[in-house]
Amino acid sequence: MNRSSVLRTDILAAAGAGAIAQACADAVSARLVGCGHADTAHPDARTGAGLLQEWEDFLAETRQSTRYNGARRFQARAAAVAAGAKDNWGEPVAALFSDTGVRALITGAARARGPWYGARRLSGLLPPLRCLSIPESGIVLGDQAAALDAVRRHLGALLDRGAVDRIDILNVPTDSALHAALARDLGGRFRVMSNDHVRHLRQLREPGSGAPIQQNSAKTRQSLRRKLRNLSDAFGGAFEFLRFDAPESTDRFVALAAEVTAHTYQVALNVGVKDDAPTRALARELAAEGLFRGYVFLGAGRPIAHVMGDLECGTFRLWATSFLPEWGRFSPGILLLDRVFDDLTEEGAERFDFGHGDAAYKRLLSTGSQTEADLTLYGPGKAAALAWAVHCVTVRCKSLLRQAAARWGVLDWLRKAGRGALRRMG
């Protein structure tokens, strides 16, 4: 018998799961397990608490744990939703595929929402879709053949049987077996949109030996040291590099980072670090687990640049970085990142993940890149077909404009000009 055919499916959701989670379980004849407060007191192997422990063990074994797919954070979200708290991402839902142990994991959020974000103004005309959103690293495969087949069958069944109308899967490497299976099989059965982008990476240590990598030439190192001295001299020597990783220090970091962000174009886009309760809570939570890292350049007591991210399984993942534009002539963002590379290497980190996006500083500082795709799969219904058509038109228009700007050599200039305009707009 094909091993994939004996993998059982357990779907975890908030206690008193919503209609979409119930439909997902019904579509694949899976057991629905509530993961609210009531489950934590029962450590039996097949209760919610037991499954969450199997989940954690699976991530530790595969070294694919990230802040997006951890069981403890999932449980906390599920408990909050079960207690009536609003979750802007939707109801947390996960599927575990097991035989003698977990072989694959899907974690995401389910909710009814309007059409693709590029068609917000049509929300009143198009009916809401039942959506399953799977974040970066939300699909983890262990035993490759069985796990891949189980995941592919599961996602196909959710669409085919109407449990959901649309599935969003973020940041799937285009050279991976998962991407090939989704594009080959599900792409042949359902309408699929693919938005490709580049993720830049910087290798900090040699794979295998773990030896630190000297990235910069002697000339570049000398240039960076000179720029750093000039920046320090501009503050009369009152210049500090600060690192934040303890739970009791994260509130201060968030306040400093938000102060920098408030003077950049990021605030006009409603991105970057915000000094609010959710950001502070997440930073404290990850710091308590030893994962949070925050870095700041402080000049004369004022923050002028920051870097924020998490370090897990040897990889530092960048969440946000920015610097005060008035000090841009000294390149404080580049100088801070260079100092962060050294700090992370000293504590044993293997790579720095800049995240997706093709910003000029990422191209400059990375040692490699990989192409990834955000996949959107639409089901067979009429509402899904209409939303897919709108999605196609808006994505195509955006792609043509971007290609034209790149062909004319003005893409980076347009980005810089746009950020300057947003900054002036506040």
Short mmCIF file of C-alpha atoms in Angstrom, two decimals:
data_model
loop_
_atom_site.label_atom_id
_atom_site.label_comp_id
_atom_site.label_asym_id
_atom_site.label_seq_id
_atom_site.Cartn_x
_atom_site.Cartn_y
_atom_site.Cartn_z
CA MET A 1 0.00 0.00 0.00
CA ASN A 2 1.25 3.50 -0.77
CA ARG A 3 2.38 4.98 2.51
CA SER A 4 0.64 8.28 1.75
CA SER A 5 -2.72 6.53 1.78
CA VAL A 6 -2.38 5.62 5.48
CA LEU A 7 -1.44 9.08 6.75
CA ARG A 8 -4.22 10.23 9.05
CA THR A 9 -5.29 13.87 9.14
CA ASP A 10 -6.00 15.84 12.30
CA ILE A 11 -7.27 19.39 11.91
CA LEU A 12 -6.60 21.73 14.81
CA ALA A 13 -8.59 24.92 15.32
CA ALA A 14 -9.91 27.12 18.07
CA ALA A 15 -12.35 25.43 20.45
CA GLY A 16 -15.81 25.79 18.95
CA ALA A 17 -14.29 25.99 15.47
CA GLY A 18 -15.94 28.22 12.88
CA ALA A 19 -17.76 27.15 9.74
CA ILE A 20 -14.70 27.11 7.48
CA ALA A 21 -12.66 24.92 9.81
CA GLN A 22 -15.63 22.57 10.17
CA ALA A 23 -16.01 22.43 6.38
CA CYS A 24 -12.29 21.69 5.96
CA ALA A 25 -12.55 18.74 8.33
CA ASP A 26 -15.71 17.43 6.68
CA ALA A 27 -14.20 17.73 3.18
CA VAL A 28 -11.36 15.32 3.95
CA SER A 29 -13.02 13.23 6.68
CA ALA A 30 -10.51 14.52 9.21
CA ARG A 31 -10.84 14.67 12.99
CA LEU A 32 -11.36 18.24 14.19
CA VAL A 33 -9.58 18.97 17.46
CA GLY A 34 -10.22 22.17 19.40
CA CYS A 35 -7.09 23.81 20.81
CA GLY A 36 -8.55 26.30 23.25
CA HIS A 37 -7.94 26.40 27.01
CA ALA A 38 -9.79 23.17 27.70
CA ASP A 39 -7.30 20.98 25.85
CA THR A 40 -4.17 22.01 27.71
CA ALA A 41 -5.05 19.98 30.82
CA HIS A 42 -5.22 16.65 28.98
CA PRO A 43 -1.79 15.38 27.87
CA ASP A 44 -3.13 12.22 26.24
CA ALA A 45 -1.35 11.57 22.89
CA ARG A 46 -4.40 12.31 20.77
CA THR A 47 -5.75 15.43 22.50
CA GLY A 48 -5.05 18.91 21.33
CA ALA A 49 -2.14 19.29 23.79
CA GLY A 50 -0.64 15.99 22.65
CA LEU A 51 -0.88 16.94 19.00
CA LEU A 52 0.73 20.30 19.72
CA GLN A 53 3.67 18.52 21.35
CA GLU A 54 4.00 16.20 18.32
CA TRP A 55 3.96 19.34 16.17
CA GLU A 56 6.80 20.94 18.17
CA ASP A 57 8.85 17.72 18.03
CA PHE A 58 8.35 17.52 14.26
CA LEU A 59 9.59 21.08 13.71
CA ALA A 60 12.61 20.46 15.93
CA GLU A 61 13.44 17.28 14.01
CA THR A 62 13.18 18.94 10.59
CA ARG A 63 14.83 22.23 11.71
CA GLN A 64 12.11 24.20 9.94
CA SER A 65 10.66 26.07 12.91
CA THR A 66 9.84 29.75 12.32
CA ARG A 67 7.69 32.36 14.04
CA TYR A 68 4.97 31.61 11.47
CA ASN A 69 4.52 27.90 12.19
CA GLY A 70 5.24 27.30 15.89
CA ALA A 71 2.73 25.24 17.87
CA ARG A 72 2.86 27.38 21.01
CA ARG A 73 2.01 30.56 19.14
CA PHE A 74 -0.75 28.72 17.27
CA GLN A 75 -2.18 27.52 20.58
CA ALA A 76 -2.10 31.02 22.03
CA ARG A 77 -3.96 32.42 19.01
CA ALA A 78 -6.50 29.59 19.11
CA ALA A 79 -7.13 30.12 22.81
CA ALA A 80 -7.60 33.86 22.28
CA VAL A 81 -10.07 33.27 19.43
CA ALA A 82 -11.95 30.70 21.51
CA ALA A 83 -12.21 33.29 24.29
CA GLY A 84 -13.79 35.77 21.88
CA ALA A 85 -10.78 37.89 20.86
CA LYS A 86 -10.71 39.28 17.33
CA ASP A 87 -7.91 38.00 15.09
CA ASN A 88 -7.31 40.16 12.02
CA TRP A 89 -5.76 37.24 10.17
CA GLY A 90 -8.78 34.99 10.66
CA GLU A 91 -9.34 31.80 12.61
CA PRO A 92 -6.11 29.81 13.09
CA VAL A 93 -6.37 26.34 11.59
CA ALA A 94 -3.77 23.60 11.06
CA ALA A 95 -3.63 20.11 9.58
CA LEU A 96 -1.24 17.44 10.84
CA PHE A 97 -0.57 14.37 8.69
CA SER A 98 0.66 11.42 10.73
CA ASP A 99 1.32 7.69 10.82
CA THR A 100 3.70 6.72 13.64
CA GLY A 101 4.52 10.42 13.96
CA VAL A 102 3.87 13.71 12.20
CA ARG A 103 5.04 13.63 8.57
CA ALA A 104 3.71 16.96 7.33
CA LEU A 105 2.14 20.15 8.61
CA ILE A 106 -0.08 22.85 7.14
CA THR A 107 -0.83 25.88 9.28
CA GLY A 108 -2.78 28.95 8.27
CA ALA A 109 -5.84 31.09 8.89
CA ALA A 110 -9.39 30.65 7.61
CA ARG A 111 -11.87 33.45 7.05
CA ALA A 112 -14.48 34.77 4.69
CA ARG A 113 -13.15 37.84 2.91
CA GLY A 114 -13.63 39.98 -0.16
CA PRO A 115 -11.82 39.48 -3.46
CA TRP A 116 -8.09 39.80 -3.94
CA TYR A 117 -6.70 43.03 -2.45
CA GLY A 118 -6.18 44.59 -5.87
CA ALA A 119 -9.97 44.65 -6.28
CA ARG A 120 -11.00 46.17 -2.94
CA ARG A 121 -13.33 48.63 -4.65
CA LEU A 122 -15.27 45.74 -6.14
CA SER A 123 -15.95 44.16 -2.75
CA GLY A 124 -19.56 45.33 -2.86
CA LEU A 125 -20.09 43.68 -6.25
CA LEU A 126 -18.24 40.41 -5.72
CA PRO A 127 -19.42 37.97 -3.04
CA PRO A 128 -17.04 37.10 -0.19
CA LEU A 129 -14.87 34.02 -0.63
CA ARG A 130 -14.06 31.38 1.94
CA CYS A 131 -10.28 31.60 2.09
CA LEU A 132 -7.42 29.63 3.60
CA SER A 133 -4.23 31.68 3.90
CA ILE A 134 -1.01 29.71 4.41
CA PRO A 135 1.96 31.89 5.42
CA GLU A 136 5.63 31.55 4.65
CA SER A 137 6.87 28.20 6.10
CA GLY A 138 3.23 27.26 6.74
CA ILE A 139 3.78 23.98 4.89
CA VAL A 140 6.48 21.72 6.33
CA LEU A 141 7.33 18.34 4.83
CA GLY A 142 9.13 15.54 6.61
CA ASP A 143 9.00 12.15 4.85
CA GLN A 144 9.05 13.74 1.41
CA ALA A 145 7.08 11.38 -0.87
CA ALA A 146 4.28 10.54 1.57
CA ALA A 147 4.07 14.02 3.03
CA LEU A 148 4.02 15.78 -0.32
CA ASP A 149 1.28 13.53 -1.62
CA ALA A 150 -0.81 14.02 1.53
CA VAL A 151 -0.50 17.82 1.34
CA ARG A 152 -1.33 17.91 -2.36
CA ARG A 153 -4.39 15.69 -1.92
CA HIS A 154 -5.58 17.69 1.09
CA LEU A 155 -5.42 21.09 -0.64
CA GLY A 156 -7.05 19.70 -3.76
CA ALA A 157 -9.90 18.20 -1.75
CA LEU A 158 -10.58 21.49 0.07
CA LEU A 159 -11.09 23.26 -3.26
CA ASP A 160 -12.78 20.41 -5.10
CA ARG A 161 -15.35 19.79 -2.38
CA GLY A 162 -16.09 23.45 -1.72
CA ALA A 163 -14.68 23.73 1.80
CA VAL A 164 -12.84 26.87 0.63
CA ASP A 165 -13.03 28.99 -2.52
CA ARG A 166 -9.43 30.21 -2.50
CA ILE A 167 -6.11 29.12 -1.02
CA ASP A 168 -3.17 31.53 -0.71
CA ILE A 169 0.26 29.94 -0.19
CA LEU A 170 3.10 32.39 0.38
CA ASN A 171 6.80 32.15 -0.42
CA VAL A 172 7.08 28.71 -2.04
CA PRO A 173 10.59 28.21 -3.54
CA THR A 174 10.12 27.68 -7.27
CA ASP A 175 12.77 24.95 -7.37
CA SER A 176 11.11 22.93 -4.58
CA ALA A 177 9.20 19.66 -4.86
CA LEU A 178 6.20 21.38 -3.27
CA HIS A 179 6.03 24.03 -6.00
CA ALA A 180 6.40 21.38 -8.70
CA ALA A 181 3.58 19.28 -7.24
CA LEU A 182 1.22 22.23 -6.82
CA ALA A 183 1.92 23.62 -10.28
CA ARG A 184 1.77 20.24 -11.99
CA ASP A 185 -1.25 18.67 -10.32
CA LEU A 186 -3.37 21.40 -8.75
CA GLY A 187 -2.43 23.82 -11.53
CA GLY A 188 -3.94 21.40 -13.99
CA ARG A 189 -7.22 21.14 -12.08
CA PHE A 190 -7.79 24.64 -10.68
CA ARG A 191 -7.14 28.25 -11.63
CA VAL A 192 -3.75 29.23 -10.23
CA MET A 193 -2.11 32.65 -10.01
CA SER A 194 1.62 32.82 -9.36
CA ASN A 195 3.41 35.97 -8.24
CA ASP A 196 7.16 35.36 -8.38
CA HIS A 197 9.66 37.33 -6.34
CA VAL A 198 13.24 37.08 -5.12
CA ARG A 199 14.48 36.31 -1.62
CA HIS A 200 18.02 37.46 -0.90
CA LEU A 201 20.22 35.58 1.59
CA ARG A 202 23.63 36.15 3.12
CA GLN A 203 25.61 33.10 4.19
CA LEU A 204 27.43 33.82 7.46
CA ARG A 205 29.11 30.46 7.98
CA GLU A 206 30.38 27.74 5.69
CA PRO A 207 27.84 24.92 5.24
CA GLY A 208 29.19 21.75 6.78
CA SER A 209 32.28 23.10 8.55
CA GLY A 210 30.49 26.01 10.21
CA ALA A 211 33.53 28.23 9.79
CA PRO A 212 32.78 32.00 9.70
CA ILE A 213 32.84 33.51 6.22
CA GLN A 214 34.82 36.69 5.61
CA GLN A 215 32.47 38.46 3.24
CA ASN A 216 34.17 41.76 2.55
CA SER A 217 37.50 42.55 0.94
CA ALA A 218 40.13 44.42 2.94
CA LYS A 219 39.33 47.56 0.95
CA THR A 220 35.60 47.30 1.73
CA ARG A 221 36.25 46.67 5.43
CA GLN A 222 38.47 49.74 5.56
CA SER A 223 35.79 51.82 3.83
CA LEU A 224 33.11 50.66 6.28
CA ARG A 225 35.32 51.44 9.28
CA ARG A 226 35.97 54.93 7.91
CA LYS A 227 32.27 55.60 7.38
CA LEU A 228 31.49 54.36 10.88
CA ARG A 229 34.11 56.71 12.36
CA ASN A 230 32.64 59.61 10.40
CA LEU A 231 29.16 58.79 11.67
CA SER A 232 30.40 58.56 15.25
CA ASP A 233 32.30 61.84 14.90
CA ALA A 234 29.11 63.54 13.68
CA PHE A 235 27.72 62.91 17.20
CA GLY A 236 30.90 63.96 18.96
CA GLY A 237 31.71 60.35 19.79
CA ALA A 238 28.44 59.89 21.69
CA PHE A 239 27.56 56.88 19.56
CA GLU A 240 26.41 53.41 20.62
CA PHE A 241 25.53 50.03 19.15
CA LEU A 242 22.78 48.39 21.22
CA ARG A 243 21.48 44.84 21.10
CA PHE A 244 18.14 43.80 22.61
CA ASP A 245 17.24 40.15 23.19
CA ALA A 246 15.89 39.93 26.77
CA PRO A 247 12.12 40.14 27.46
CA GLU A 248 12.58 43.07 29.85
CA SER A 249 14.40 45.10 27.16
CA THR A 250 12.09 44.65 24.18
CA ASP A 251 9.66 47.44 25.10
CA ARG A 252 12.52 49.93 24.95
CA PHE A 253 13.66 48.55 21.61
CA VAL A 254 10.16 48.82 20.13
CA ALA A 255 9.91 52.44 21.29
CA LEU A 256 13.31 53.33 19.78
CA ALA A 257 12.61 51.53 16.50
CA ALA A 258 9.16 53.11 16.19
CA GLU A 259 10.73 56.54 16.69
CA VAL A 260 12.96 55.92 13.65
CA THR A 261 10.11 54.52 11.57
CA ALA A 262 7.93 57.56 12.30
CA HIS A 263 10.37 59.73 10.28
CA THR A 264 10.50 57.47 7.21
CA TYR A 265 8.29 56.66 4.21
CA GLN A 266 7.25 53.46 6.01
CA VAL A 267 4.79 55.29 8.23
CA ALA A 268 2.86 56.50 5.16
CA LEU A 269 2.58 52.88 3.98
CA ASN A 270 1.49 51.73 7.46
CA VAL A 271 4.44 49.32 7.64
CA GLY A 272 7.52 49.07 9.81
CA VAL A 273 7.74 48.94 13.59
CA LYS A 274 4.82 50.36 15.54
CA ASP A 275 4.94 51.07 19.26
CA ASP A 276 1.69 49.28 20.03
CA ALA A 277 0.53 46.47 22.30
CA PRO A 278 0.63 43.64 19.69
CA THR A 279 4.20 44.46 18.63
CA ARG A 280 5.42 44.71 22.22
CA ALA A 281 3.67 41.46 23.16
CA LEU A 282 5.14 39.55 20.20
CA ALA A 283 8.64 40.85 20.88
CA ARG A 284 8.43 39.89 24.58
CA GLU A 285 7.05 36.46 23.74
CA LEU A 286 9.80 35.65 21.25
CA ALA A 287 12.48 37.08 23.55
CA ALA A 288 11.25 34.77 26.31
CA GLU A 289 11.88 31.89 23.91
CA GLY A 290 15.37 33.20 23.08
CA LEU A 291 14.44 34.06 19.49
CA PHE A 292 14.09 37.85 19.34
CA ARG A 293 16.92 40.11 18.18
CA GLY A 294 16.77 43.90 17.98
CA TYR A 295 19.65 46.25 17.15
CA VAL A 296 19.91 50.04 17.30
CA PHE A 297 22.46 52.74 16.50
CA LEU A 298 22.10 55.49 19.08
CA GLY A 299 23.62 58.89 18.35
CA ALA A 300 23.68 61.43 21.20
CA GLY A 301 20.87 59.46 22.83
CA ARG A 302 18.69 59.47 19.72
CA PRO A 303 17.97 56.33 17.65
CA ILE A 304 19.12 56.77 14.05
CA ALA A 305 18.82 53.20 12.67
CA HIS A 306 17.35 49.88 13.72
CA VAL A 307 17.20 46.23 12.66
CA MET A 308 14.62 43.77 14.01
CA GLY A 309 14.16 40.06 13.45
CA ASP A 310 14.30 36.59 14.96
CA LEU A 311 16.98 33.92 15.08
CA GLU A 312 15.84 30.31 14.89
CA CYS A 313 17.39 27.11 13.56
CA GLY A 314 20.54 29.01 12.55
CA THR A 315 18.74 31.58 10.39
CA PHE A 316 18.14 35.23 11.25
CA ARG A 317 14.97 36.45 9.53
CA LEU A 318 14.72 40.18 9.01
CA TRP A 319 11.37 41.71 9.93
CA ALA A 320 12.10 45.40 9.60
CA THR A 321 14.91 47.92 9.21
CA SER A 322 15.03 51.67 8.70
CA PHE A 323 17.18 54.74 9.36
CA LEU A 324 16.65 58.46 9.75
CA PRO A 325 16.80 60.01 6.26
CA GLU A 326 18.63 63.09 7.55
CA TRP A 327 21.69 60.90 8.22
CA GLY A 328 21.48 59.06 4.90
CA ARG A 329 24.79 60.48 3.63
CA PHE A 330 26.57 58.28 6.20
CA SER A 331 24.73 55.07 5.14
CA PRO A 332 23.68 54.21 8.72
CA GLY A 333 21.44 51.36 7.56
CA ILE A 334 24.29 49.60 5.75
CA LEU A 335 26.69 50.20 8.64
CA LEU A 336 24.23 48.81 11.18
CA LEU A 337 23.55 45.72 9.08
CA ASP A 338 27.30 45.11 8.75
CA ARG A 339 27.61 45.25 12.54
CA VAL A 340 24.63 42.91 12.90
CA PHE A 341 26.25 40.38 10.52
CA ASP A 342 29.29 40.27 12.81
CA ASP A 343 27.18 39.94 15.96
CA LEU A 344 25.10 37.10 14.54
CA THR A 345 28.16 35.26 13.26
CA GLU A 346 29.77 35.48 16.69
CA GLU A 347 26.78 33.75 18.29
CA GLY A 348 26.77 30.96 15.70
CA ALA A 349 24.12 32.03 13.17
CA GLU A 350 24.51 30.38 9.77
CA ARG A 351 22.64 32.76 7.45
CA PHE A 352 20.83 36.09 7.26
CA ASP A 353 17.48 36.04 5.47
CA PHE A 354 16.51 39.45 4.07
CA GLY A 355 13.01 38.23 3.20
CA HIS A 356 11.36 38.69 -0.16
CA GLY A 357 11.79 41.88 -2.14
CA ASP A 358 14.44 43.17 -4.49
CA ALA A 359 15.60 46.34 -2.74
CA ALA A 360 19.02 47.64 -3.78
CA TYR A 361 20.57 47.16 -0.31
CA LYS A 362 19.54 43.49 -0.33
CA ARG A 363 21.23 42.92 -3.68
CA LEU A 364 24.34 44.70 -2.40
CA LEU A 365 24.69 42.76 0.86
CA SER A 366 23.45 39.28 -0.09
CA THR A 367 25.63 36.38 -1.21
CA GLY A 368 22.85 34.52 -2.99
CA SER A 369 19.16 34.49 -3.77
CA GLN A 370 16.29 32.16 -4.55
CA THR A 371 13.13 32.71 -6.54
CA GLU A 372 9.87 32.13 -4.71
CA ALA A 373 6.22 32.32 -5.67
CA ASP A 374 3.07 33.40 -3.90
CA LEU A 375 0.47 30.94 -5.20
CA THR A 376 -3.25 31.68 -5.21
CA LEU A 377 -5.50 28.74 -6.08
CA TYR A 378 -9.14 29.37 -6.96
CA GLY A 379 -11.85 26.73 -6.70
CA PRO A 380 -14.41 25.79 -9.37
CA GLY A 381 -17.28 28.02 -8.20
CA LYS A 382 -18.60 31.06 -10.08
CA ALA A 383 -17.59 33.55 -7.40
CA ALA A 384 -14.05 32.16 -7.38
CA ALA A 385 -13.92 32.32 -11.18
CA LEU A 386 -14.92 35.99 -11.19
CA ALA A 387 -12.39 36.87 -8.47
CA TRP A 388 -9.70 35.02 -10.44
CA ALA A 389 -10.47 37.08 -13.57
CA VAL A 390 -10.14 40.35 -11.64
CA HIS A 391 -6.91 39.10 -10.08
CA CYS A 392 -5.47 38.27 -13.52
CA VAL A 393 -6.17 41.74 -14.90
CA THR A 394 -4.75 43.67 -11.94
CA VAL A 395 -1.62 41.54 -11.66
CA ARG A 396 -0.96 41.78 -15.39
CA CYS A 397 -1.19 45.57 -15.35
CA LYS A 398 1.18 45.81 -12.39
CA SER A 399 3.65 43.41 -14.02
CA LEU A 400 3.72 45.38 -17.29
CA LEU A 401 4.43 48.64 -15.47
CA ARG A 402 7.20 47.05 -13.42
CA GLN A 403 8.81 45.46 -16.47
CA ALA A 404 8.74 48.76 -18.32
CA ALA A 405 10.41 50.56 -15.40
CA ALA A 406 13.11 47.89 -15.15
CA ARG A 407 13.72 47.97 -18.91
CA TRP A 408 14.16 51.73 -18.83
CA GLY A 409 16.52 51.44 -15.87
CA VAL A 410 14.40 53.61 -13.58
CA LEU A 411 12.99 51.04 -11.15
CA ASP A 412 15.33 51.89 -8.24
CA TRP A 413 14.94 55.61 -9.00
CA LEU A 414 11.15 55.31 -8.90
CA ARG A 415 11.33 53.44 -5.59
CA LYS A 416 13.53 56.15 -4.10
CA ALA A 417 11.37 58.97 -5.47
CA GLY A 418 8.19 57.27 -4.24
CA ARG A 419 9.61 56.83 -0.75
CA GLY A 420 10.67 60.47 -0.68
CA ALA A 421 7.16 61.56 -1.69
CA LEU A 422 5.58 59.33 0.96
CA ARG A 423 7.94 60.70 3.59
CA ARG A 424 7.03 64.28 2.70
CA MET A 425 3.34 63.35 2.86
CA GLY A 426 3.90 62.05 6.38
#
